[in-house]
């Protein structure tokens, strides 16, 4: 499975847009990119998944350049409740996907 | 609430005791996964089932760990002769594998184990 690299932590303020970038230089042709959010003492929550270009849902947007060696999770107008750890993962799901989590990015949203 | 439930939510036990955790996946999901998460780390894969078949178990941490999914619905994870190092959050996830899907995993709230 492709290894991912993301910042250990980020700070932001309420109302700002937050962009978290993940590097995955060894991504394979069949790999998808998936982001999860985790609050303390809870299980990870699926946020968004994409293969190429841009994906948007009610929570976030995911930007993937043409070479797919990185991706950026964009959270519009964050609030205090967006304070969490965000994990970027890549893998080929239908092959029997054991998700490999890295350390994630700890986002702190300040008032 | 993702629809994946885990019981108990918290378990405190003494070293050397056996513990069993239960996971109920989203009802139509055919895949079920177990992960362990220690403080400050991301979840670590342990094992997974497709229906009742355990397709990967080489990542179970030792032979004290075992998992079952006898009827392809709920699953149990058992730890025998617990050690203090087993203290962690144990997470269950489920997914629906079907043609053309990306097999997205949905996690339960976890069971926090404390071994005294």
mmCIF file with all atom_site columns, C-alpha atoms in Angstrom:
data_model
loop_
_atom_site.group_PDB
_atom_site.id
_atom_site.type_symbol
_atom_site.label_atom_id
_atom_site.label_alt_id
_atom_site.label_comp_id
_atom_site.label_asym_id
_atom_site.label_entity_id
_atom_site.label_seq_id
_atom_site.pdbx_PDB_ins_code
_atom_site.Cartn_x
_atom_site.Cartn_y
_atom_site.Cartn_z
_atom_site.occupancy
_atom_site.B_iso_or_equiv
_atom_site.pdbx_formal_charge
_atom_site.auth_seq_id
_atom_site.auth_comp_id
_atom_site.auth_asym_id
_atom_site.auth_atom_id
_atom_site.pdbx_PDB_model_num
ATOM 1   C CA . UNK A 1 1   ? 0.000   0.000   0.000   1.00 0.00 ? 1   UNK A CA 1
ATOM 2   C CA . UNK A 1 2   ? 1.241   3.490   -0.836  1.00 0.00 ? 2   UNK A CA 1
ATOM 3   C CA . UNK A 1 3   ? 2.729   5.395   2.079   1.00 0.00 ? 3   UNK A CA 1
ATOM 4   C CA . UNK A 1 4   ? 1.320   8.808   2.836   1.00 0.00 ? 4   UNK A CA 1
ATOM 5   C CA . UNK A 1 5   ? 2.898   11.893  4.357   1.00 0.00 ? 5   UNK A CA 1
ATOM 6   C CA . UNK A 1 6   ? 0.871   14.683  5.908   1.00 0.00 ? 6   UNK A CA 1
ATOM 7   C CA . UNK A 1 7   ? 1.617   17.504  8.358   1.00 0.00 ? 7   UNK A CA 1
ATOM 8   C CA . UNK A 1 8   ? 1.564   16.469  11.991  1.00 0.00 ? 8   UNK A CA 1
ATOM 9   C CA . UNK A 1 9   ? -0.534  19.434  13.055  1.00 0.00 ? 9   UNK A CA 1
ATOM 10  C CA . UNK A 1 10  ? -2.242  22.590  11.832  1.00 0.00 ? 10  UNK A CA 1
ATOM 11  C CA . UNK A 1 11  ? -3.906  25.532  13.528  1.00 0.00 ? 11  UNK A CA 1
ATOM 12  C CA . UNK A 1 12  ? -6.728  27.600  12.120  1.00 0.00 ? 12  UNK A CA 1
ATOM 13  C CA . UNK A 1 13  ? -9.426  30.022  13.223  1.00 0.00 ? 13  UNK A CA 1
ATOM 14  C CA . UNK A 1 14  ? -13.162 29.765  12.986  1.00 0.00 ? 14  UNK A CA 1
ATOM 15  C CA . UNK A 1 15  ? -14.540 30.759  9.633   1.00 0.00 ? 15  UNK A CA 1
ATOM 16  C CA . UNK A 1 16  ? -11.335 30.134  7.726   1.00 0.00 ? 16  UNK A CA 1
ATOM 17  C CA . UNK A 1 17  ? -10.821 27.637  4.927   1.00 0.00 ? 17  UNK A CA 1
ATOM 18  C CA . UNK A 1 18  ? -8.394  24.865  5.833   1.00 0.00 ? 18  UNK A CA 1
ATOM 19  C CA . UNK A 1 19  ? -6.381  22.897  3.305   1.00 0.00 ? 19  UNK A CA 1
ATOM 20  C CA . UNK A 1 20  ? -4.549  19.762  4.383   1.00 0.00 ? 20  UNK A CA 1
ATOM 21  C CA . UNK A 1 21  ? -2.173  18.301  1.825   1.00 0.00 ? 21  UNK A CA 1
ATOM 22  C CA . UNK A 1 22  ? -1.149  14.676  1.687   1.00 0.00 ? 22  UNK A CA 1
ATOM 23  C CA . UNK A 1 23  ? 1.776   13.301  -0.330  1.00 0.00 ? 23  UNK A CA 1
ATOM 24  C CA . UNK A 1 24  ? 1.566   9.801   -1.803  1.00 0.00 ? 24  UNK A CA 1
ATOM 25  C CA . UNK A 1 25  ? 4.370   9.535   -4.328  1.00 0.00 ? 25  UNK A CA 1
ATOM 26  C CA . UNK A 1 26  ? 4.040   5.779   -4.793  1.00 0.00 ? 26  UNK A CA 1
ATOM 27  C CA . UNK A 1 27  ? 0.312   5.713   -5.477  1.00 0.00 ? 27  UNK A CA 1
ATOM 28  C CA . UNK A 1 28  ? -0.657  2.857   -7.805  1.00 0.00 ? 28  UNK A CA 1
ATOM 29  C CA . UNK A 1 29  ? -2.946  3.058   -10.802 1.00 0.00 ? 29  UNK A CA 1
ATOM 30  C CA . UNK A 1 30  ? -5.823  1.332   -9.026  1.00 0.00 ? 30  UNK A CA 1
ATOM 31  C CA . UNK A 1 31  ? -5.509  3.228   -5.733  1.00 0.00 ? 31  UNK A CA 1
ATOM 32  C CA . UNK A 1 32  ? -8.204  5.538   -4.437  1.00 0.00 ? 32  UNK A CA 1
ATOM 33  C CA . UNK A 1 33  ? -7.561  8.380   -1.980  1.00 0.00 ? 33  UNK A CA 1
ATOM 34  C CA . UNK A 1 34  ? -9.711  8.443   1.125   1.00 0.00 ? 34  UNK A CA 1
ATOM 35  C CA . UNK A 1 35  ? -9.884  10.876  4.023   1.00 0.00 ? 35  UNK A CA 1
ATOM 36  C CA . UNK A 1 36  ? -11.202 10.138  7.495   1.00 0.00 ? 36  UNK A CA 1
ATOM 37  C CA . UNK A 1 37  ? -11.871 12.418  10.477  1.00 0.00 ? 37  UNK A CA 1
ATOM 38  C CA . UNK A 1 38  ? -11.492 11.234  14.042  1.00 0.00 ? 38  UNK A CA 1
ATOM 39  C CA . UNK A 1 39  ? -12.579 12.877  17.286  1.00 0.00 ? 39  UNK A CA 1
ATOM 40  C CA . UNK A 1 40  ? -11.140 11.756  20.637  1.00 0.00 ? 40  UNK A CA 1
ATOM 41  C CA . UNK A 1 41  ? -12.543 8.444   21.863  1.00 0.00 ? 41  UNK A CA 1
ATOM 42  C CA . UNK A 1 42  ? -14.521 7.872   18.669  1.00 0.00 ? 42  UNK A CA 1
ATOM 43  C CA . UNK A 1 43  ? -13.991 5.751   15.577  1.00 0.00 ? 43  UNK A CA 1
ATOM 44  C CA . UNK A 1 44  ? -12.768 7.381   12.351  1.00 0.00 ? 44  UNK A CA 1
ATOM 45  C CA . UNK A 1 45  ? -15.506 8.919   10.236  1.00 0.00 ? 45  UNK A CA 1
ATOM 46  C CA . UNK A 1 46  ? -15.394 8.747   6.445   1.00 0.00 ? 46  UNK A CA 1
ATOM 47  C CA . UNK A 1 47  ? -15.229 12.213  4.925   1.00 0.00 ? 47  UNK A CA 1
ATOM 48  C CA . UNK A 1 48  ? -14.504 11.923  1.227   1.00 0.00 ? 48  UNK A CA 1
ATOM 49  C CA . UNK A 1 49  ? -12.947 9.707   -1.400  1.00 0.00 ? 49  UNK A CA 1
ATOM 50  C CA . UNK A 1 50  ? -11.648 10.345  -4.897  1.00 0.00 ? 50  UNK A CA 1
ATOM 51  C CA . UNK A 1 51  ? -9.573  9.015   -7.747  1.00 0.00 ? 51  UNK A CA 1
ATOM 52  C CA . UNK A 1 52  ? -8.697  12.084  -9.796  1.00 0.00 ? 52  UNK A CA 1
ATOM 53  C CA . UNK A 1 53  ? -9.472  15.781  -10.321 1.00 0.00 ? 53  UNK A CA 1
ATOM 54  C CA . UNK A 1 54  ? -11.987 17.162  -7.837  1.00 0.00 ? 54  UNK A CA 1
ATOM 55  C CA . UNK A 1 55  ? -14.628 15.656  -5.628  1.00 0.00 ? 55  UNK A CA 1
ATOM 56  C CA . UNK A 1 56  ? -17.017 17.695  -3.490  1.00 0.00 ? 56  UNK A CA 1
ATOM 57  C CA . UNK A 1 57  ? -19.623 16.705  -0.944  1.00 0.00 ? 57  UNK A CA 1
ATOM 58  C CA . UNK A 1 58  ? -21.546 18.506  1.772   1.00 0.00 ? 58  UNK A CA 1
ATOM 59  C CA . UNK A 1 59  ? -18.587 18.369  4.138   1.00 0.00 ? 59  UNK A CA 1
ATOM 60  C CA . UNK A 1 60  ? -15.401 18.878  2.118   1.00 0.00 ? 60  UNK A CA 1
ATOM 61  C CA . UNK A 1 61  ? -13.680 19.022  -1.233  1.00 0.00 ? 61  UNK A CA 1
ATOM 62  C CA . UNK A 1 62  ? -10.839 16.828  -2.394  1.00 0.00 ? 62  UNK A CA 1
ATOM 63  C CA . UNK A 1 63  ? -8.406  18.107  -5.008  1.00 0.00 ? 63  UNK A CA 1
ATOM 64  C CA . UNK A 1 64  ? -6.194  15.626  -6.848  1.00 0.00 ? 64  UNK A CA 1
ATOM 65  C CA . UNK A 1 65  ? -3.669  16.810  -9.460  1.00 0.00 ? 65  UNK A CA 1
ATOM 66  C CA . UNK A 1 66  ? -3.135  14.963  -12.695 1.00 0.00 ? 66  UNK A CA 1
ATOM 67  C CA . UNK A 1 67  ? -0.086  13.034  -11.458 1.00 0.00 ? 67  UNK A CA 1
ATOM 68  C CA . UNK A 1 68  ? -2.033  11.903  -8.334  1.00 0.00 ? 68  UNK A CA 1
ATOM 69  C CA . UNK A 1 69  ? 1.103   12.054  -6.205  1.00 0.00 ? 69  UNK A CA 1
ATOM 70  C CA . UNK A 1 70  ? -0.608  14.330  -3.728  1.00 0.00 ? 70  UNK A CA 1
ATOM 71  C CA . UNK A 1 71  ? -4.090  15.364  -2.685  1.00 0.00 ? 71  UNK A CA 1
ATOM 72  C CA . UNK A 1 72  ? -5.576  18.243  -0.731  1.00 0.00 ? 72  UNK A CA 1
ATOM 73  C CA . UNK A 1 73  ? -8.531  18.063  1.608   1.00 0.00 ? 73  UNK A CA 1
ATOM 74  C CA . UNK A 1 74  ? -10.299 21.406  1.775   1.00 0.00 ? 74  UNK A CA 1
ATOM 75  C CA . UNK A 1 75  ? -12.625 22.253  4.660   1.00 0.00 ? 75  UNK A CA 1
ATOM 76  C CA . UNK A 1 76  ? -14.622 25.431  4.020   1.00 0.00 ? 76  UNK A CA 1
ATOM 77  C CA . UNK A 1 77  ? -15.262 27.840  6.894   1.00 0.00 ? 77  UNK A CA 1
ATOM 78  C CA . UNK A 1 78  ? -14.198 25.620  9.754   1.00 0.00 ? 78  UNK A CA 1
ATOM 79  C CA . UNK A 1 79  ? -15.809 25.767  13.169  1.00 0.00 ? 79  UNK A CA 1
ATOM 80  C CA . UNK A 1 80  ? -14.580 24.713  16.597  1.00 0.00 ? 80  UNK A CA 1
ATOM 81  C CA . UNK A 1 81  ? -16.249 21.324  16.075  1.00 0.00 ? 81  UNK A CA 1
ATOM 82  C CA . UNK A 1 82  ? -13.896 20.585  13.182  1.00 0.00 ? 82  UNK A CA 1
ATOM 83  C CA . UNK A 1 83  ? -11.038 20.194  15.674  1.00 0.00 ? 83  UNK A CA 1
ATOM 84  C CA . UNK A 1 84  ? -10.000 16.592  15.079  1.00 0.00 ? 84  UNK A CA 1
ATOM 85  C CA . UNK A 1 85  ? -7.379  14.332  13.543  1.00 0.00 ? 85  UNK A CA 1
ATOM 86  C CA . UNK A 1 86  ? -7.590  13.922  9.774   1.00 0.00 ? 86  UNK A CA 1
ATOM 87  C CA . UNK A 1 87  ? -6.166  10.844  8.084   1.00 0.00 ? 87  UNK A CA 1
ATOM 88  C CA . UNK A 1 88  ? -5.254  10.462  4.433   1.00 0.00 ? 88  UNK A CA 1
ATOM 89  C CA . UNK A 1 89  ? -5.146  6.922   3.063   1.00 0.00 ? 89  UNK A CA 1
ATOM 90  C CA . UNK A 1 90  ? -4.528  5.384   -0.330  1.00 0.00 ? 90  UNK A CA 1
ATOM 91  C CA . UNK A 1 91  ? -5.318  1.859   -1.384  1.00 0.00 ? 91  UNK A CA 1
ATOM 92  C CA . UNK A 1 92  ? -7.092  -0.428  -3.791  1.00 0.00 ? 92  UNK A CA 1
ATOM 93  C CA . UNK A 1 93  ? -10.268 -1.340  -2.041  1.00 0.00 ? 93  UNK A CA 1
ATOM 94  C CA . UNK A 1 94  ? -11.583 -4.293  -3.934  1.00 0.00 ? 94  UNK A CA 1
ATOM 95  C CA . UNK A 1 95  ? -8.441  -6.329  -3.346  1.00 0.00 ? 95  UNK A CA 1
ATOM 96  C CA . UNK A 1 96  ? -9.228  -6.776  0.309   1.00 0.00 ? 96  UNK A CA 1
ATOM 97  C CA . UNK A 1 97  ? -8.400  -3.483  1.787   1.00 0.00 ? 97  UNK A CA 1
ATOM 98  C CA . UNK A 1 98  ? -6.601  -3.320  5.077   1.00 0.00 ? 98  UNK A CA 1
ATOM 99  C CA . UNK A 1 99  ? -6.499  0.415   5.611   1.00 0.00 ? 99  UNK A CA 1
ATOM 100 C CA . UNK A 1 100 ? -3.047  1.638   6.611   1.00 0.00 ? 100 UNK A CA 1
ATOM 101 C CA . UNK A 1 101 ? -3.326  4.724   8.762   1.00 0.00 ? 101 UNK A CA 1
ATOM 102 C CA . UNK A 1 102 ? -0.410  7.062   9.320   1.00 0.00 ? 102 UNK A CA 1
ATOM 103 C CA . UNK A 1 103 ? -0.231  9.515   12.186  1.00 0.00 ? 103 UNK A CA 1
ATOM 104 C CA . UNK A 1 104 ? -2.751  11.902  10.670  1.00 0.00 ? 104 UNK A CA 1
ATOM 105 C CA . UNK A 1 105 ? -2.944  15.686  10.916  1.00 0.00 ? 105 UNK A CA 1
ATOM 106 C CA . UNK A 1 106 ? -4.178  17.188  14.163  1.00 0.00 ? 106 UNK A CA 1
ATOM 107 C CA . UNK A 1 107 ? -6.257  20.239  13.276  1.00 0.00 ? 107 UNK A CA 1
ATOM 108 C CA . UNK A 1 108 ? -6.904  22.740  16.023  1.00 0.00 ? 108 UNK A CA 1
ATOM 109 C CA . UNK A 1 109 ? -9.554  25.356  15.291  1.00 0.00 ? 109 UNK A CA 1
ATOM 110 C CA . UNK A 1 110 ? -9.383  28.382  17.548  1.00 0.00 ? 110 UNK A CA 1
ATOM 111 C CA . UNK A 1 111 ? -12.097 30.936  18.253  1.00 0.00 ? 111 UNK A CA 1
ATOM 112 C CA . UNK B 2 1   ? -23.789 7.155   14.088  1.00 0.00 ? 1   UNK B CA 1
ATOM 113 C CA . UNK B 2 2   ? -22.502 5.055   11.184  1.00 0.00 ? 2   UNK B CA 1
ATOM 114 C CA . UNK B 2 3   ? -24.677 2.057   11.966  1.00 0.00 ? 3   UNK B CA 1
ATOM 115 C CA . UNK B 2 4   ? -21.768 -0.060  13.226  1.00 0.00 ? 4   UNK B CA 1
ATOM 116 C CA . UNK B 2 5   ? -22.163 -0.853  16.908  1.00 0.00 ? 5   UNK B CA 1
ATOM 117 C CA . UNK B 2 6   ? -19.634 -2.227  19.357  1.00 0.00 ? 6   UNK B CA 1
ATOM 118 C CA . UNK B 2 7   ? -20.071 -3.620  22.833  1.00 0.00 ? 7   UNK B CA 1
ATOM 119 C CA . UNK B 2 8   ? -19.007 -3.008  25.433  1.00 0.00 ? 8   UNK B CA 1
ATOM 120 C CA . UNK B 2 9   ? -17.831 0.565   24.968  1.00 0.00 ? 9   UNK B CA 1
ATOM 121 C CA . UNK B 2 10  ? -15.434 0.254   27.880  1.00 0.00 ? 10  UNK B CA 1
ATOM 122 C CA . UNK B 2 11  ? -13.830 -2.755  29.509  1.00 0.00 ? 11  UNK B CA 1
ATOM 123 C CA . UNK B 2 12  ? -11.549 -2.822  32.515  1.00 0.00 ? 12  UNK B CA 1
ATOM 124 C CA . UNK B 2 13  ? -9.916  -6.122  33.319  1.00 0.00 ? 13  UNK B CA 1
ATOM 125 C CA . UNK B 2 14  ? -7.064  -7.535  35.322  1.00 0.00 ? 14  UNK B CA 1
ATOM 126 C CA . UNK B 2 15  ? -3.947  -8.884  33.712  1.00 0.00 ? 15  UNK B CA 1
ATOM 127 C CA . UNK B 2 16  ? -4.313  -12.531 32.775  1.00 0.00 ? 16  UNK B CA 1
ATOM 128 C CA . UNK B 2 17  ? -8.068  -12.441 32.242  1.00 0.00 ? 17  UNK B CA 1
ATOM 129 C CA . UNK B 2 18  ? -9.768  -13.159 28.930  1.00 0.00 ? 18  UNK B CA 1
ATOM 130 C CA . UNK B 2 19  ? -11.935 -10.536 27.249  1.00 0.00 ? 19  UNK B CA 1
ATOM 131 C CA . UNK B 2 20  ? -14.342 -10.663 24.329  1.00 0.00 ? 20  UNK B CA 1
ATOM 132 C CA . UNK B 2 21  ? -15.655 -7.764  22.286  1.00 0.00 ? 21  UNK B CA 1
ATOM 133 C CA . UNK B 2 22  ? -18.593 -7.765  19.929  1.00 0.00 ? 22  UNK B CA 1
ATOM 134 C CA . UNK B 2 23  ? -19.154 -5.875  16.699  1.00 0.00 ? 23  UNK B CA 1
ATOM 135 C CA . UNK B 2 24  ? -22.440 -5.581  14.804  1.00 0.00 ? 24  UNK B CA 1
ATOM 136 C CA . UNK B 2 25  ? -21.828 -4.243  11.294  1.00 0.00 ? 25  UNK B CA 1
ATOM 137 C CA . UNK B 2 26  ? -24.190 -2.366  9.019   1.00 0.00 ? 26  UNK B CA 1
ATOM 138 C CA . UNK B 2 27  ? -26.709 -5.042  8.135   1.00 0.00 ? 27  UNK B CA 1
ATOM 139 C CA . UNK B 2 28  ? -26.055 -5.489  4.421   1.00 0.00 ? 28  UNK B CA 1
ATOM 140 C CA . UNK B 2 29  ? -22.270 -5.207  4.666   1.00 0.00 ? 29  UNK B CA 1
ATOM 141 C CA . UNK B 2 30  ? -20.356 -8.350  3.768   1.00 0.00 ? 30  UNK B CA 1
ATOM 142 C CA . UNK B 2 31  ? -16.921 -7.263  4.990   1.00 0.00 ? 31  UNK B CA 1
ATOM 143 C CA . UNK B 2 32  ? -15.935 -6.701  8.603   1.00 0.00 ? 32  UNK B CA 1
ATOM 144 C CA . UNK B 2 33  ? -12.591 -5.430  9.880   1.00 0.00 ? 33  UNK B CA 1
ATOM 145 C CA . UNK B 2 34  ? -10.898 -5.176  13.270  1.00 0.00 ? 34  UNK B CA 1
ATOM 146 C CA . UNK B 2 35  ? -8.318  -2.512  14.136  1.00 0.00 ? 35  UNK B CA 1
ATOM 147 C CA . UNK B 2 36  ? -6.440  -1.519  17.270  1.00 0.00 ? 36  UNK B CA 1
ATOM 148 C CA . UNK B 2 37  ? -5.568  2.050   18.154  1.00 0.00 ? 37  UNK B CA 1
ATOM 149 C CA . UNK B 2 38  ? -3.184  3.156   20.879  1.00 0.00 ? 38  UNK B CA 1
ATOM 150 C CA . UNK B 2 39  ? -2.972  6.687   22.199  1.00 0.00 ? 39  UNK B CA 1
ATOM 151 C CA . UNK B 2 40  ? -1.624  9.175   19.685  1.00 0.00 ? 40  UNK B CA 1
ATOM 152 C CA . UNK B 2 41  ? -1.395  6.645   16.858  1.00 0.00 ? 41  UNK B CA 1
ATOM 153 C CA . UNK B 2 42  ? -3.556  5.857   13.874  1.00 0.00 ? 42  UNK B CA 1
ATOM 154 C CA . UNK B 2 43  ? -5.599  2.649   13.826  1.00 0.00 ? 43  UNK B CA 1
ATOM 155 C CA . UNK B 2 44  ? -3.646  -0.542  13.131  1.00 0.00 ? 44  UNK B CA 1
ATOM 156 C CA . UNK B 2 45  ? -5.237  -3.305  11.068  1.00 0.00 ? 45  UNK B CA 1
ATOM 157 C CA . UNK B 2 46  ? -5.681  -6.683  12.791  1.00 0.00 ? 46  UNK B CA 1
ATOM 158 C CA . UNK B 2 47  ? -7.908  -8.916  10.673  1.00 0.00 ? 47  UNK B CA 1
ATOM 159 C CA . UNK B 2 48  ? -10.887 -8.963  8.340   1.00 0.00 ? 48  UNK B CA 1
ATOM 160 C CA . UNK B 2 49  ? -13.749 -11.173 7.194   1.00 0.00 ? 49  UNK B CA 1
ATOM 161 C CA . UNK B 2 50  ? -15.672 -11.485 4.003   1.00 0.00 ? 50  UNK B CA 1
ATOM 162 C CA . UNK B 2 51  ? -18.981 -12.972 5.051   1.00 0.00 ? 51  UNK B CA 1
ATOM 163 C CA . UNK B 2 52  ? -17.960 -15.707 7.518   1.00 0.00 ? 52  UNK B CA 1
ATOM 164 C CA . UNK B 2 53  ? -14.514 -16.331 6.000   1.00 0.00 ? 53  UNK B CA 1
ATOM 165 C CA . UNK B 2 54  ? -11.513 -14.809 7.750   1.00 0.00 ? 54  UNK B CA 1
ATOM 166 C CA . UNK B 2 55  ? -9.383  -13.770 4.789   1.00 0.00 ? 55  UNK B CA 1
ATOM 167 C CA . UNK B 2 56  ? -6.483  -12.107 6.571   1.00 0.00 ? 56  UNK B CA 1
ATOM 168 C CA . UNK B 2 57  ? -5.274  -12.838 10.064  1.00 0.00 ? 57  UNK B CA 1
ATOM 169 C CA . UNK B 2 58  ? -1.519  -12.597 9.842   1.00 0.00 ? 58  UNK B CA 1
ATOM 170 C CA . UNK B 2 59  ? -1.665  -9.131  11.405  1.00 0.00 ? 59  UNK B CA 1
ATOM 171 C CA . UNK B 2 60  ? -3.213  -10.347 14.630  1.00 0.00 ? 60  UNK B CA 1
ATOM 172 C CA . UNK B 2 61  ? -0.744  -9.295  17.283  1.00 0.00 ? 61  UNK B CA 1
ATOM 173 C CA . UNK B 2 62  ? -0.157  -12.687 18.833  1.00 0.00 ? 62  UNK B CA 1
ATOM 174 C CA . UNK B 2 63  ? -1.798  -16.077 19.204  1.00 0.00 ? 63  UNK B CA 1
ATOM 175 C CA . UNK B 2 64  ? -3.651  -14.670 22.191  1.00 0.00 ? 64  UNK B CA 1
ATOM 176 C CA . UNK B 2 65  ? -5.841  -12.752 19.735  1.00 0.00 ? 65  UNK B CA 1
ATOM 177 C CA . UNK B 2 66  ? -8.597  -14.470 17.792  1.00 0.00 ? 66  UNK B CA 1
ATOM 178 C CA . UNK B 2 67  ? -11.688 -13.359 15.920  1.00 0.00 ? 67  UNK B CA 1
ATOM 179 C CA . UNK B 2 68  ? -14.813 -15.051 14.633  1.00 0.00 ? 68  UNK B CA 1
ATOM 180 C CA . UNK B 2 69  ? -17.750 -14.187 12.440  1.00 0.00 ? 69  UNK B CA 1
ATOM 181 C CA . UNK B 2 70  ? -19.723 -17.430 12.588  1.00 0.00 ? 70  UNK B CA 1
ATOM 182 C CA . UNK B 2 71  ? -22.795 -16.516 10.579  1.00 0.00 ? 71  UNK B CA 1
ATOM 183 C CA . UNK B 2 72  ? -21.409 -13.711 8.508   1.00 0.00 ? 72  UNK B CA 1
ATOM 184 C CA . UNK B 2 73  ? -23.162 -11.083 10.590  1.00 0.00 ? 73  UNK B CA 1
ATOM 185 C CA . UNK B 2 74  ? -21.747 -9.994  13.955  1.00 0.00 ? 74  UNK B CA 1
ATOM 186 C CA . UNK B 2 75  ? -18.150 -10.667 14.918  1.00 0.00 ? 75  UNK B CA 1
ATOM 187 C CA . UNK B 2 76  ? -16.266 -11.196 18.162  1.00 0.00 ? 76  UNK B CA 1
ATOM 188 C CA . UNK B 2 77  ? -12.666 -10.427 19.009  1.00 0.00 ? 77  UNK B CA 1
ATOM 189 C CA . UNK B 2 78  ? -11.181 -12.323 21.927  1.00 0.00 ? 78  UNK B CA 1
ATOM 190 C CA . UNK B 2 79  ? -7.976  -11.616 23.771  1.00 0.00 ? 79  UNK B CA 1
ATOM 191 C CA . UNK B 2 80  ? -6.762  -14.366 26.058  1.00 0.00 ? 80  UNK B CA 1
ATOM 192 C CA . UNK B 2 81  ? -4.468  -13.848 29.031  1.00 0.00 ? 81  UNK B CA 1
ATOM 193 C CA . UNK B 2 82  ? -4.538  -10.079 28.689  1.00 0.00 ? 82  UNK B CA 1
ATOM 194 C CA . UNK B 2 83  ? -1.405  -8.039  29.273  1.00 0.00 ? 83  UNK B CA 1
ATOM 195 C CA . UNK B 2 84  ? -1.054  -4.383  30.159  1.00 0.00 ? 84  UNK B CA 1
ATOM 196 C CA . UNK B 2 85  ? 0.231   -3.727  26.637  1.00 0.00 ? 85  UNK B CA 1
ATOM 197 C CA . UNK B 2 86  ? -3.147  -4.784  25.272  1.00 0.00 ? 86  UNK B CA 1
ATOM 198 C CA . UNK B 2 87  ? -4.697  -1.612  26.660  1.00 0.00 ? 87  UNK B CA 1
ATOM 199 C CA . UNK B 2 88  ? -6.008  0.242   23.623  1.00 0.00 ? 88  UNK B CA 1
ATOM 200 C CA . UNK B 2 89  ? -9.100  1.160   21.637  1.00 0.00 ? 89  UNK B CA 1
ATOM 201 C CA . UNK B 2 90  ? -10.378 -1.732  19.527  1.00 0.00 ? 90  UNK B CA 1
ATOM 202 C CA . UNK B 2 91  ? -12.240 -0.585  16.448  1.00 0.00 ? 91  UNK B CA 1
ATOM 203 C CA . UNK B 2 92  ? -14.535 -2.454  14.126  1.00 0.00 ? 92  UNK B CA 1
ATOM 204 C CA . UNK B 2 93  ? -15.401 -1.369  10.598  1.00 0.00 ? 93  UNK B CA 1
ATOM 205 C CA . UNK B 2 94  ? -17.661 -2.772  7.923   1.00 0.00 ? 94  UNK B CA 1
ATOM 206 C CA . UNK B 2 95  ? -18.016 -2.326  4.190   1.00 0.00 ? 95  UNK B CA 1
ATOM 207 C CA . UNK B 2 96  ? -19.989 -3.580  1.246   1.00 0.00 ? 96  UNK B CA 1
ATOM 208 C CA . UNK B 2 97  ? -17.921 -5.187  -1.447  1.00 0.00 ? 97  UNK B CA 1
ATOM 209 C CA . UNK B 2 98  ? -19.687 -5.226  -4.759  1.00 0.00 ? 98  UNK B CA 1
ATOM 210 C CA . UNK B 2 99  ? -18.699 -4.853  -8.366  1.00 0.00 ? 99  UNK B CA 1
ATOM 211 C CA . UNK B 2 100 ? -17.672 -1.308  -9.144  1.00 0.00 ? 100 UNK B CA 1
ATOM 212 C CA . UNK B 2 101 ? -17.703 -0.150  -5.520  1.00 0.00 ? 101 UNK B CA 1
ATOM 213 C CA . UNK B 2 102 ? -14.797 1.318   -3.654  1.00 0.00 ? 102 UNK B CA 1
ATOM 214 C CA . UNK B 2 103 ? -15.448 -0.736  -0.530  1.00 0.00 ? 103 UNK B CA 1
ATOM 215 C CA . UNK B 2 104 ? -15.543 2.267   1.811   1.00 0.00 ? 104 UNK B CA 1
ATOM 216 C CA . UNK B 2 105 ? -15.135 1.252   5.446   1.00 0.00 ? 105 UNK B CA 1
ATOM 217 C CA . UNK B 2 106 ? -17.421 2.642   8.138   1.00 0.00 ? 106 UNK B CA 1
ATOM 218 C CA . UNK B 2 107 ? -16.179 2.485   11.695  1.00 0.00 ? 107 UNK B CA 1
ATOM 219 C CA . UNK B 2 108 ? -17.927 1.828   14.955  1.00 0.00 ? 108 UNK B CA 1
ATOM 220 C CA . UNK B 2 109 ? -17.338 3.830   18.143  1.00 0.00 ? 109 UNK B CA 1
ATOM 221 C CA . UNK B 2 110 ? -14.767 1.386   19.463  1.00 0.00 ? 110 UNK B CA 1
ATOM 222 C CA . UNK B 2 111 ? -14.242 -0.549  22.685  1.00 0.00 ? 111 UNK B CA 1
ATOM 223 C CA . UNK B 2 112 ? -11.696 0.910   25.061  1.00 0.00 ? 112 UNK B CA 1
ATOM 224 C CA . UNK B 2 113 ? -9.820  -1.787  26.946  1.00 0.00 ? 113 UNK B CA 1
ATOM 225 C CA . UNK B 2 114 ? -7.872  -1.058  30.094  1.00 0.00 ? 114 UNK B CA 1
ATOM 226 C CA . UNK B 2 115 ? -5.767  -3.860  31.537  1.00 0.00 ? 115 UNK B CA 1
ATOM 227 C CA . UNK B 2 116 ? -4.736  -3.311  35.142  1.00 0.00 ? 116 UNK B CA 1
#
